[in-house]
JSON list of C-alpha atoms in Angstrom, two decimals:
[
{"chain": "A", "resi": 24, "resn": "MET", "atom": "CA", "xyz": [0.00, 0.00, 0.00]},
{"chain": "A", "resi": 25, "resn": "THR", "atom": "CA", "xyz": [1.30, 3.43, -0.84]},
{"chain": "A", "resi": 26, "resn": "GLY", "atom": "CA", "xyz": [1.21, 6.31, 1.59]},
{"chain": "A", "resi": 27, "resn": "PHE", "atom": "CA", "xyz": [-0.59, 9.62, 1.26]},
{"chain": "A", "resi": 28, "resn": "ARG", "atom": "CA", "xyz": [2.35, 11.94, 0.67]},
{"chain": "A", "resi": 29, "resn": "THR", "atom": "CA", "xyz": [1.11, 15.47, 0.12]},
{"chain": "A", "resi": 30, "resn": "LYS", "atom": "CA", "xyz": [3.03, 18.62, 0.88]},
{"chain": "A", "resi": 31, "resn": "GLY", "atom": "CA", "xyz": [1.38, 20.62, 3.63]},
{"chain": "A", "resi": 32, "resn": "PHE", "atom": "CA", "xyz": [-1.57, 18.25, 3.89]},
{"chain": "A", "resi": 33, "resn": "GLY", "atom": "CA", "xyz": [-3.56, 19.43, 0.92]},
{"chain": "A", "resi": 34, "resn": "PRO", "atom": "CA", "xyz": [-6.74, 18.00, -0.66]},
{"chain": "A", "resi": 35, "resn": "THR", "atom": "CA", "xyz": [-5.32, 14.48, -1.03]},
{"chain": "A", "resi": 36, "resn": "ARG", "atom": "CA", "xyz": [-4.76, 14.12, 2.70]},
{"chain": "A", "resi": 37, "resn": "ARG", "atom": "CA", "xyz": [-8.26, 15.39, 3.45]},
{"chain": "A", "resi": 38, "resn": "ALA", "atom": "CA", "xyz": [-9.68, 12.86, 1.03]},
{"chain": "A", "resi": 39, "resn": "ALA", "atom": "CA", "xyz": [-7.62, 10.05, 2.53]},
{"chain": "A", "resi": 40, "resn": "LEU", "atom": "CA", "xyz": [-8.46, 10.67, 6.19]},
{"chain": "A", "resi": 41, "resn": "THR", "atom": "CA", "xyz": [-11.93, 9.95, 7.54]},
{"chain": "A", "resi": 42, "resn": "LEU", "atom": "CA", "xyz": [-13.04, 11.53, 10.80]},
{"chain": "A", "resi": 43, "resn": "ILE", "atom": "CA", "xyz": [-14.89, 8.96, 12.88]},
{"chain": "A", "resi": 44, "resn": "GLY", "atom": "CA", "xyz": [-17.96, 10.46, 14.47]},
{"chain": "A", "resi": 45, "resn": "ALA", "atom": "CA", "xyz": [-18.01, 11.41, 18.15]},
{"chain": "A", "resi": 46, "resn": "GLY", "atom": "CA", "xyz": [-20.73, 8.81, 18.73]},
{"chain": "A", "resi": 47, "resn": "GLY", "atom": "CA", "xyz": [-18.21, 6.02, 18.36]},
{"chain": "A", "resi": 48, "resn": "PHE", "atom": "CA", "xyz": [-16.75, 3.91, 15.60]},
{"chain": "A", "resi": 49, "resn": "ALA", "atom": "CA", "xyz": [-20.04, 3.63, 13.69]},
{"chain": "A", "resi": 50, "resn": "ALA", "atom": "CA", "xyz": [-19.91, 6.98, 11.90]},
{"chain": "A", "resi": 51, "resn": "GLY", "atom": "CA", "xyz": [-17.75, 8.57, 9.25]},
{"chain": "A", "resi": 52, "resn": "GLY", "atom": "CA", "xyz": [-18.99, 6.30, 6.50]},
{"chain": "A", "resi": 53, "resn": "VAL", "atom": "CA", "xyz": [-18.09, 3.14, 8.44]},
{"chain": "A", "resi": 54, "resn": "THR", "atom": "CA", "xyz": [-20.99, 0.80, 9.08]},
{"chain": "A", "resi": 55, "resn": "LEU", "atom": "CA", "xyz": [-21.00, -0.94, 12.43]},
{"chain": "A", "resi": 56, "resn": "ALA", "atom": "CA", "xyz": [-20.21, -4.57, 11.63]},
{"chain": "A", "resi": 57, "resn": "ARG", "atom": "CA", "xyz": [-21.24, -7.76, 13.34]},
{"chain": "A", "resi": 58, "resn": "ALA", "atom": "CA", "xyz": [-19.04, -10.68, 14.18]},
{"chain": "A", "resi": 59, "resn": "ALA", "atom": "CA", "xyz": [-19.27, -13.83, 12.10]},
{"chain": "A", "resi": 60, "resn": "ALA", "atom": "CA", "xyz": [-20.80, -17.18, 12.99]},
{"chain": "A", "resi": 61, "resn": "GLY", "atom": "CA", "xyz": [-24.09, -15.70, 14.10]},
{"chain": "A", "resi": 62, "resn": "SER", "atom": "CA", "xyz": [-22.65, -13.71, 16.98]},
{"chain": "A", "resi": 63, "resn": "GLU", "atom": "CA", "xyz": [-24.42, -10.45, 17.82]},
{"chain": "A", "resi": 64, "resn": "ASP", "atom": "CA", "xyz": [-21.28, -8.92, 19.31]},
{"chain": "A", "resi": 65, "resn": "GLU", "atom": "CA", "xyz": [-20.33, -5.65, 17.68]},
{"chain": "A", "resi": 66, "resn": "VAL", "atom": "CA", "xyz": [-16.96, -5.57, 15.93]},
{"chain": "A", "resi": 67, "resn": "LEU", "atom": "CA", "xyz": [-16.27, -1.84, 15.99]},
{"chain": "A", "resi": 68, "resn": "THR", "atom": "CA", "xyz": [-16.71, -0.78, 19.58]},
{"chain": "A", "resi": 69, "resn": "GLU", "atom": "CA", "xyz": [-14.22, 1.36, 21.44]},
{"chain": "A", "resi": 70, "resn": "ALA", "atom": "CA", "xyz": [-13.53, -1.44, 23.89]},
{"chain": "A", "resi": 71, "resn": "ARG", "atom": "CA", "xyz": [-12.80, -3.99, 21.15]},
{"chain": "A", "resi": 72, "resn": "VAL", "atom": "CA", "xyz": [-10.74, -1.71, 18.92]},
{"chain": "A", "resi": 73, "resn": "LEU", "atom": "CA", "xyz": [-8.86, 0.37, 21.50]},
{"chain": "A", "resi": 74, "resn": "ARG", "atom": "CA", "xyz": [-8.84, -1.78, 24.63]},
{"chain": "A", "resi": 75, "resn": "ASP", "atom": "CA", "xyz": [-8.62, -5.41, 23.59]},
{"chain": "A", "resi": 76, "resn": "PRO", "atom": "CA", "xyz": [-6.66, -6.84, 26.56]},
{"chain": "A", "resi": 77, "resn": "ASP", "atom": "CA", "xyz": [-5.09, -9.53, 24.37]},
{"chain": "A", "resi": 78, "resn": "VAL", "atom": "CA", "xyz": [-3.58, -7.10, 21.85]},
{"chain": "A", "resi": 79, "resn": "PRO", "atom": "CA", "xyz": [-0.08, -5.76, 22.62]},
{"chain": "A", "resi": 80, "resn": "VAL", "atom": "CA", "xyz": [0.48, -2.06, 23.28]},
{"chain": "A", "resi": 81, "resn": "ALA", "atom": "CA", "xyz": [3.63, 0.04, 22.81]},
{"chain": "A", "resi": 82, "resn": "GLY", "atom": "CA", "xyz": [4.46, 3.67, 23.46]},
{"chain": "A", "resi": 83, "resn": "ASN", "atom": "CA", "xyz": [2.82, 5.23, 26.52]},
{"chain": "A", "resi": 84, "resn": "PRO", "atom": "CA", "xyz": [0.08, 2.87, 27.78]},
{"chain": "A", "resi": 85, "resn": "ASP", "atom": "CA", "xyz": [-1.53, 5.86, 29.54]},
{"chain": "A", "resi": 86, "resn": "GLY", "atom": "CA", "xyz": [-1.22, 8.19, 26.55]},
{"chain": "A", "resi": 87, "resn": "ASN", "atom": "CA", "xyz": [-3.98, 10.67, 25.74]},
{"chain": "A", "resi": 88, "resn": "ILE", "atom": "CA", "xyz": [-4.16, 9.63, 22.06]},
{"chain": "A", "resi": 89, "resn": "SER", "atom": "CA", "xyz": [-4.22, 6.11, 20.67]},
{"chain": "A", "resi": 90, "resn": "ILE", "atom": "CA", "xyz": [-2.82, 4.98, 17.33]},
{"chain": "A", "resi": 91, "resn": "ILE", "atom": "CA", "xyz": [-4.07, 1.57, 16.24]},
{"chain": "A", "resi": 92, "resn": "GLU", "atom": "CA", "xyz": [-1.88, -0.05, 13.58]},
{"chain": "A", "resi": 93, "resn": "TRP", "atom": "CA", "xyz": [-2.85, -3.03, 11.42]},
{"chain": "A", "resi": 94, "resn": "SER", "atom": "CA", "xyz": [0.34, -4.51, 9.96]},
{"chain": "A", "resi": 95, "resn": "ASP", "atom": "CA", "xyz": [1.85, -7.57, 8.28]},
{"chain": "A", "resi": 96, "resn": "TYR", "atom": "CA", "xyz": [5.42, -8.72, 8.96]},
{"chain": "A", "resi": 97, "resn": "ASN", "atom": "CA", "xyz": [6.03, -9.30, 5.25]},
{"chain": "A", "resi": 98, "resn": "CYS", "atom": "CA", "xyz": [4.76, -5.83, 4.28]},
{"chain": "A", "resi": 99, "resn": "PRO", "atom": "CA", "xyz": [7.69, -3.69, 3.05]},
{"chain": "A", "resi": 100, "resn": "TYR", "atom": "CA", "xyz": [5.77, -0.46, 3.76]},
{"chain": "A", "resi": 101, "resn": "CYS", "atom": "CA", "xyz": [5.20, -1.56, 7.37]},
{"chain": "A", "resi": 102, "resn": "ARG", "atom": "CA", "xyz": [8.91, -2.21, 7.80]},
{"chain": "A", "resi": 103, "resn": "LYS", "atom": "CA", "xyz": [9.93, 1.08, 6.23]},
{"chain": "A", "resi": 104, "resn": "LEU", "atom": "CA", "xyz": [7.47, 3.01, 8.39]},
{"chain": "A", "resi": 105, "resn": "GLU", "atom": "CA", "xyz": [8.26, 1.25, 11.68]},
{"chain": "A", "resi": 106, "resn": "PRO", "atom": "CA", "xyz": [11.31, 3.28, 12.84]},
{"chain": "A", "resi": 107, "resn": "GLU", "atom": "CA", "xyz": [9.74, 6.57, 11.77]},
{"chain": "A", "resi": 108, "resn": "LEU", "atom": "CA", "xyz": [6.46, 5.89, 13.59]},
{"chain": "A", "resi": 109, "resn": "ARG", "atom": "CA", "xyz": [8.28, 4.76, 16.72]},
{"chain": "A", "resi": 110, "resn": "GLN", "atom": "CA", "xyz": [10.38, 7.95, 16.64]},
{"chain": "A", "resi": 111, "resn": "VAL", "atom": "CA", "xyz": [7.25, 10.10, 16.41]},
{"chain": "A", "resi": 112, "resn": "ILE", "atom": "CA", "xyz": [5.72, 8.23, 19.36]},
{"chain": "A", "resi": 113, "resn": "GLN", "atom": "CA", "xyz": [8.90, 8.51, 21.42]},
{"chain": "A", "resi": 114, "resn": "ASP", "atom": "CA", "xyz": [9.24, 12.23, 20.70]},
{"chain": "A", "resi": 115, "resn": "ASP", "atom": "CA", "xyz": [5.58, 12.89, 21.56]},
{"chain": "A", "resi": 116, "resn": "GLY", "atom": "CA", "xyz": [5.61, 10.85, 24.76]},
{"chain": "A", "resi": 117, "resn": "LYS", "atom": "CA", "xyz": [1.81, 10.72, 25.11]},
{"chain": "A", "resi": 118, "resn": "VAL", "atom": "CA", "xyz": [0.79, 8.30, 22.35]},
{"chain": "A", "resi": 119, "resn": "ARG", "atom": "CA", "xyz": [-0.48, 4.79, 22.99]},
{"chain": "A", "resi": 120, "resn": "LEU", "atom": "CA", "xyz": [0.29, 2.44, 20.08]},
{"chain": "A", "resi": 121, "resn": "VAL", "atom": "CA", "xyz": [-2.00, -0.58, 19.70]},
{"chain": "A", "resi": 122, "resn": "LEU", "atom": "CA", "xyz": [-0.42, -3.30, 17.54]},
{"chain": "A", "resi": 123, "resn": "LYS", "atom": "CA", "xyz": [-2.94, -5.32, 15.52]},
{"chain": "A", "resi": 124, "resn": "ASP", "atom": "CA", "xyz": [-1.34, -8.20, 13.65]},
{"chain": "A", "resi": 125, "resn": "TRP", "atom": "CA", "xyz": [-3.15, -8.51, 10.30]},
{"chain": "A", "resi": 126, "resn": "PRO", "atom": "CA", "xyz": [-1.47, -11.25, 8.23]},
{"chain": "A", "resi": 127, "resn": "ILE", "atom": "CA", "xyz": [-2.86, -10.79, 4.71]},
{"chain": "A", "resi": 128, "resn": "LEU", "atom": "CA", "xyz": [0.18, -11.50, 2.53]},
{"chain": "A", "resi": 129, "resn": "GLY", "atom": "CA", "xyz": [0.18, -15.27, 2.57]},
{"chain": "A", "resi": 130, "resn": "PRO", "atom": "CA", "xyz": [0.77, -18.30, 4.80]},
{"chain": "A", "resi": 131, "resn": "VAL", "atom": "CA", "xyz": [4.17, -17.14, 6.08]},
{"chain": "A", "resi": 132, "resn": "SER", "atom": "CA", "xyz": [2.57, -13.89, 7.24]},
{"chain": "A", "resi": 133, "resn": "VAL", "atom": "CA", "xyz": [0.04, -15.93, 9.22]},
{"chain": "A", "resi": 134, "resn": "THR", "atom": "CA", "xyz": [2.86, -17.99, 10.72]},
{"chain": "A", "resi": 135, "resn": "ALA", "atom": "CA", "xyz": [4.77, -14.83, 11.68]},
{"chain": "A", "resi": 136, "resn": "ALA", "atom": "CA", "xyz": [1.73, -13.25, 13.33]},
{"chain": "A", "resi": 137, "resn": "ARG", "atom": "CA", "xyz": [0.88, -16.41, 15.26]},
{"chain": "A", "resi": 138, "resn": "ILE", "atom": "CA", "xyz": [4.49, -16.74, 16.45]},
{"chain": "A", "resi": 139, "resn": "ALA", "atom": "CA", "xyz": [4.63, -13.10, 17.56]},
{"chain": "A", "resi": 140, "resn": "LEU", "atom": "CA", "xyz": [1.43, -13.50, 19.55]},
{"chain": "A", "resi": 141, "resn": "ALA", "atom": "CA", "xyz": [2.67, -16.75, 21.07]},
{"chain": "A", "resi": 142, "resn": "ALA", "atom": "CA", "xyz": [5.80, -14.90, 22.23]},
{"chain": "A", "resi": 143, "resn": "LYS", "atom": "CA", "xyz": [3.46, -12.62, 24.19]},
{"chain": "A", "resi": 144, "resn": "TYR", "atom": "CA", "xyz": [2.93, -15.39, 26.73]},
{"chain": "A", "resi": 145, "resn": "GLN", "atom": "CA", "xyz": [6.60, -15.19, 27.73]},
{"chain": "A", "resi": 146, "resn": "ASP", "atom": "CA", "xyz": [6.56, -11.36, 27.59]},
{"chain": "A", "resi": 147, "resn": "LYS", "atom": "CA", "xyz": [8.62, -11.36, 24.40]},
{"chain": "A", "resi": 148, "resn": "TYR", "atom": "CA", "xyz": [6.06, -10.06, 21.89]},
{"chain": "A", "resi": 149, "resn": "HIS", "atom": "CA", "xyz": [7.89, -6.78, 21.36]},
{"chain": "A", "resi": 150, "resn": "LYS", "atom": "CA", "xyz": [11.23, -8.55, 20.86]},
{"chain": "A", "resi": 151, "resn": "ALA", "atom": "CA", "xyz": [9.62, -10.84, 18.28]},
{"chain": "A", "resi": 152, "resn": "HIS", "atom": "CA", "xyz": [7.83, -7.93, 16.60]},
{"chain": "A", "resi": 153, "resn": "ASP", "atom": "CA", "xyz": [10.97, -5.81, 16.38]},
{"chain": "A", "resi": 154, "resn": "ALA", "atom": "CA", "xyz": [13.08, -8.71, 15.11]},
{"chain": "A", "resi": 155, "resn": "MET", "atom": "CA", "xyz": [10.70, -9.47, 12.24]},
{"chain": "A", "resi": 156, "resn": "MET", "atom": "CA", "xyz": [10.05, -5.84, 11.36]},
{"chain": "A", "resi": 157, "resn": "GLY", "atom": "CA", "xyz": [13.78, -5.10, 11.37]},
{"chain": "A", "resi": 158, "resn": "VAL", "atom": "CA", "xyz": [14.70, -7.18, 8.32]},
{"chain": "A", "resi": 159, "resn": "SER", "atom": "CA", "xyz": [14.62, -6.10, 4.69]},
{"chain": "A", "resi": 160, "resn": "SER", "atom": "CA", "xyz": [14.11, -9.47, 3.00]},
{"chain": "A", "resi": 161, "resn": "ARG", "atom": "CA", "xyz": [10.93, -11.51, 2.77]},
{"chain": "A", "resi": 162, "resn": "LEU", "atom": "CA", "xyz": [10.42, -13.80, 5.74]},
{"chain": "A", "resi": 163, "resn": "THR", "atom": "CA", "xyz": [10.42, -17.59, 5.68]},
{"chain": "A", "resi": 164, "resn": "GLU", "atom": "CA", "xyz": [9.53, -19.85, 8.58]},
{"chain": "A", "resi": 165, "resn": "SER", "atom": "CA", "xyz": [13.17, -20.85, 9.10]},
{"chain": "A", "resi": 166, "resn": "ARG", "atom": "CA", "xyz": [14.24, -17.20, 9.01]},
{"chain": "A", "resi": 167, "resn": "ILE", "atom": "CA", "xyz": [11.59, -16.30, 11.56]},
{"chain": "A", "resi": 168, "resn": "ASN", "atom": "CA", "xyz": [12.88, -18.97, 13.92]},
{"chain": "A", "resi": 169, "resn": "GLU", "atom": "CA", "xyz": [16.45, -17.69, 13.51]},
{"chain": "A", "resi": 170, "resn": "LEU", "atom": "CA", "xyz": [15.43, -14.09, 14.18]},
{"chain": "A", "resi": 171, "resn": "LEU", "atom": "CA", "xyz": [13.42, -14.90, 17.30]},
{"chain": "A", "resi": 172, "resn": "ALA", "atom": "CA", "xyz": [16.06, -17.18, 18.76]},
{"chain": "A", "resi": 173, "resn": "ALA", "atom": "CA", "xyz": [18.65, -14.42, 18.26]},
{"chain": "A", "resi": 174, "resn": "ALA", "atom": "CA", "xyz": [16.27, -11.96, 19.95]},
{"chain": "A", "resi": 175, "resn": "GLY", "atom": "CA", "xyz": [16.20, -14.08, 23.11]},
{"chain": "A", "resi": 176, "resn": "VAL", "atom": "CA", "xyz": [12.83, -15.80, 22.66]},
{"chain": "A", "resi": 177, "resn": "ASP", "atom": "CA", "xyz": [12.62, -19.20, 24.35]},
{"chain": "A", "resi": 178, "resn": "MET", "atom": "CA", "xyz": [11.84, -21.34, 21.31]},
{"chain": "A", "resi": 179, "resn": "ASP", "atom": "CA", "xyz": [10.79, -24.42, 23.27]},
{"chain": "A", "resi": 180, "resn": "ARG", "atom": "CA", "xyz": [8.33, -22.33, 25.28]},
{"chain": "A", "resi": 181, "resn": "LEU", "atom": "CA", "xyz": [7.19, -20.67, 22.06]},
{"chain": "A", "resi": 182, "resn": "LYS", "atom": "CA", "xyz": [6.41, -24.02, 20.44]},
{"chain": "A", "resi": 183, "resn": "SER", "atom": "CA", "xyz": [4.48, -25.10, 23.52]},
{"chain": "A", "resi": 184, "resn": "ASP", "atom": "CA", "xyz": [2.45, -21.87, 23.63]},
{"chain": "A", "resi": 185, "resn": "LEU", "atom": "CA", "xyz": [1.68, -22.06, 19.91]},
{"chain": "A", "resi": 186, "resn": "THR", "atom": "CA", "xyz": [-0.07, -25.36, 20.62]},
{"chain": "A", "resi": 187, "resn": "ALA", "atom": "CA", "xyz": [-1.59, -24.62, 24.00]},
{"chain": "A", "resi": 188, "resn": "ARG", "atom": "CA", "xyz": [-2.80, -21.13, 23.08]},
{"chain": "A", "resi": 189, "resn": "ALA", "atom": "CA", "xyz": [-3.78, -21.83, 19.45]},
{"chain": "A", "resi": 190, "resn": "LYS", "atom": "CA", "xyz": [-7.47, -20.99, 19.91]},
{"chain": "A", "resi": 191, "resn": "ASP", "atom": "CA", "xyz": [-6.70, -17.75, 21.75]},
{"chain": "A", "resi": 192, "resn": "ILE", "atom": "CA", "xyz": [-4.16, -16.67, 19.12]},
{"chain": "A", "resi": 193, "resn": "ASP", "atom": "CA", "xyz": [-6.50, -17.46, 16.24]},
{"chain": "A", "resi": 194, "resn": "ALA", "atom": "CA", "xyz": [-9.31, -15.56, 17.99]},
{"chain": "A", "resi": 195, "resn": "ILE", "atom": "CA", "xyz": [-7.11, -12.44, 18.25]},
{"chain": "A", "resi": 196, "resn": "LEU", "atom": "CA", "xyz": [-6.25, -12.62, 14.54]},
{"chain": "A", "resi": 197, "resn": "LYS", "atom": "CA", "xyz": [-9.92, -13.11, 13.69]},
{"chain": "A", "resi": 198, "resn": "ARG", "atom": "CA", "xyz": [-10.92, -10.02, 15.67]},
{"chain": "A", "resi": 199, "resn": "ASN", "atom": "CA", "xyz": [-8.15, -7.97, 14.08]},
{"chain": "A", "resi": 200, "resn": "ASN", "atom": "CA", "xyz": [-9.25, -9.06, 10.61]},
{"chain": "A", "resi": 201, "resn": "GLU", "atom": "CA", "xyz": [-12.93, -8.37, 11.25]},
{"chain": "A", "resi": 202, "resn": "GLN", "atom": "CA", "xyz": [-12.12, -4.87, 12.47]},
{"chain": "A", "resi": 203, "resn": "ALA", "atom": "CA", "xyz": [-9.86, -4.09, 9.52]},
{"chain": "A", "resi": 204, "resn": "GLU", "atom": "CA", "xyz": [-12.50, -5.24, 7.06]},
{"chain": "A", "resi": 205, "resn": "ALA", "atom": "CA", "xyz": [-15.24, -3.34, 8.88]},
{"chain": "A", "resi": 206, "resn": "PHE", "atom": "CA", "xyz": [-13.18, -0.16, 8.63]},
{"chain": "A", "resi": 207, "resn": "GLY", "atom": "CA", "xyz": [-12.79, -0.81, 4.91]},
{"chain": "A", "resi": 208, "resn": "PHE", "atom": "CA", "xyz": [-9.01, -1.16, 4.98]},
{"chain": "A", "resi": 209, "resn": "ARG", "atom": "CA", "xyz": [-7.57, -2.76, 1.85]},
{"chain": "A", "resi": 210, "resn": "GLY", "atom": "CA", "xyz": [-3.92, -3.27, 2.79]},
{"chain": "A", "resi": 211, "resn": "THR", "atom": "CA", "xyz": [-1.17, -2.74, 5.29]},
{"chain": "A", "resi": 212, "resn": "PRO", "atom": "CA", "xyz": [-0.23, -0.61, 7.04]},
{"chain": "A", "resi": 213, "resn": "SER", "atom": "CA", "xyz": [-3.57, 0.93, 8.06]},
{"chain": "A", "resi": 214, "resn": "PHE", "atom": "CA", "xyz": [-4.30, 3.07, 11.09]},
{"chain": "A", "resi": 215, "resn": "ILE", "atom": "CA", "xyz": [-6.80, 4.70, 13.37]},
{"chain": "A", "resi": 216, "resn": "VAL", "atom": "CA", "xyz": [-5.30, 7.85, 14.91]},
{"chain": "A", "resi": 217, "resn": "GLY", "atom": "CA", "xyz": [-7.61, 9.16, 17.59]},
{"chain": "A", "resi": 218, "resn": "LYS", "atom": "CA", "xyz": [-10.85, 9.66, 15.64]},
{"chain": "A", "resi": 219, "resn": "TYR", "atom": "CA", "xyz": [-9.17, 9.53, 12.24]},
{"chain": "A", "resi": 220, "resn": "ARG", "atom": "CA", "xyz": [-9.17, 6.56, 9.89]},
{"chain": "A", "resi": 221, "resn": "VAL", "atom": "CA", "xyz": [-5.84, 6.50, 8.00]},
{"chain": "A", "resi": 222, "resn": "PRO", "atom": "CA", "xyz": [-5.79, 3.85, 5.24]},
{"chain": "A", "resi": 223, "resn": "GLY", "atom": "CA", "xyz": [-2.09, 3.97, 4.43]},
{"chain": "A", "resi": 224, "resn": "ALA", "atom": "CA", "xyz": [1.39, 5.09, 5.46]},
{"chain": "A", "resi": 225, "resn": "LEU", "atom": "CA", "xyz": [2.24, 8.68, 6.36]},
{"chain": "A", "resi": 226, "resn": "SER", "atom": "CA", "xyz": [5.54, 10.52, 6.77]},
{"chain": "A", "resi": 227, "resn": "MET", "atom": "CA", "xyz": [6.81, 11.54, 10.20]},
{"chain": "A", "resi": 228, "resn": "ALA", "atom": "CA", "xyz": [5.59, 15.10, 9.68]},
{"chain": "A", "resi": 229, "resn": "GLU", "atom": "CA", "xyz": [2.19, 13.88, 8.55]},
{"chain": "A", "resi": 230, "resn": "PHE", "atom": "CA", "xyz": [1.82, 11.59, 11.56]},
{"chain": "A", "resi": 231, "resn": "GLU", "atom": "CA", "xyz": [2.73, 14.48, 13.85]},
{"chain": "A", "resi": 232, "resn": "GLN", "atom": "CA", "xyz": [0.05, 16.62, 12.19]},
{"chain": "A", "resi": 233, "resn": "VAL", "atom": "CA", "xyz": [-2.63, 13.91, 12.37]},
{"chain": "A", "resi": 234, "resn": "ILE", "atom": "CA", "xyz": [-1.83, 13.35, 16.06]},
{"chain": "A", "resi": 235, "resn": "ALA", "atom": "CA", "xyz": [-2.24, 17.08, 16.65]},
{"chain": "A", "resi": 236, "resn": "ASP", "atom": "CA", "xyz": [-5.52, 17.07, 14.68]},
{"chain": "A", "resi": 237, "resn": "ALA", "atom": "CA", "xyz": [-6.73, 14.05, 16.66]},
{"chain": "A", "resi": 238, "resn": "ARG", "atom": "CA", "xyz": [-6.07, 15.81, 19.95]},
{"chain": "A", "resi": 239, "resn": "LYS", "atom": "CA", "xyz": [-8.06, 18.84, 18.76]},
{"chain": "A", "resi": 240, "resn": "ALA", "atom": "CA", "xyz": [-10.91, 16.60, 17.58]},
{"chain": "A", "resi": 241, "resn": "LYS", "atom": "CA", "xyz": [-10.94, 14.84, 20.96]},
{"chain": "A", "resi": 242, "resn": "MET", "atom": "CA", "xyz": [-11.52, 18.15, 22.72]},
{"chain": "A", "resi": 243, "resn": "ASN", "atom": "CA", "xyz": [-14.44, 19.14, 20.47]}
]
């Protein structure tokens, strides 16, 4: 997915960003979706999107603005953006980053996402995430195992958790996918920044501006 690179945030940025209505995640042209398999649970609620207790969080967990990122470990745009986004979040100091694994680029992407989430049970999700996002070549399963072992992940524990926690991990990925589809995202990376829907990558300056806009929108 290409980013929305427009100097000074002109008409293209305004067309790309959708302001989600103050009434919740059901406005702004996004229809409130329902979960599959006959469930009546709502997919796009603030609790499910922003506060899913099973989804890892980076940045400031008590920040006054949340960025929710849907990403794939084999997405070159996600990898390119990662250090820039983390720098913006570090410089700001008050942003909560919610990391939604959304493996849409093939079976290896699914494997990578499941392994990252399994690492969460030994408090190594962020090490696994950073290791896989920090490479420039396409991932393979053997390469993933090498990267995580080098990052200090206990691979025996990981294998055990992949089996024991399989249903929980698959449920997280299902929720992430349902939310992404309900928001109308078509690729990775995709974001919610405060009340803004951002279907694509932005530059550091653009992220800073959207964060500022989101804070203003939150106060209105």
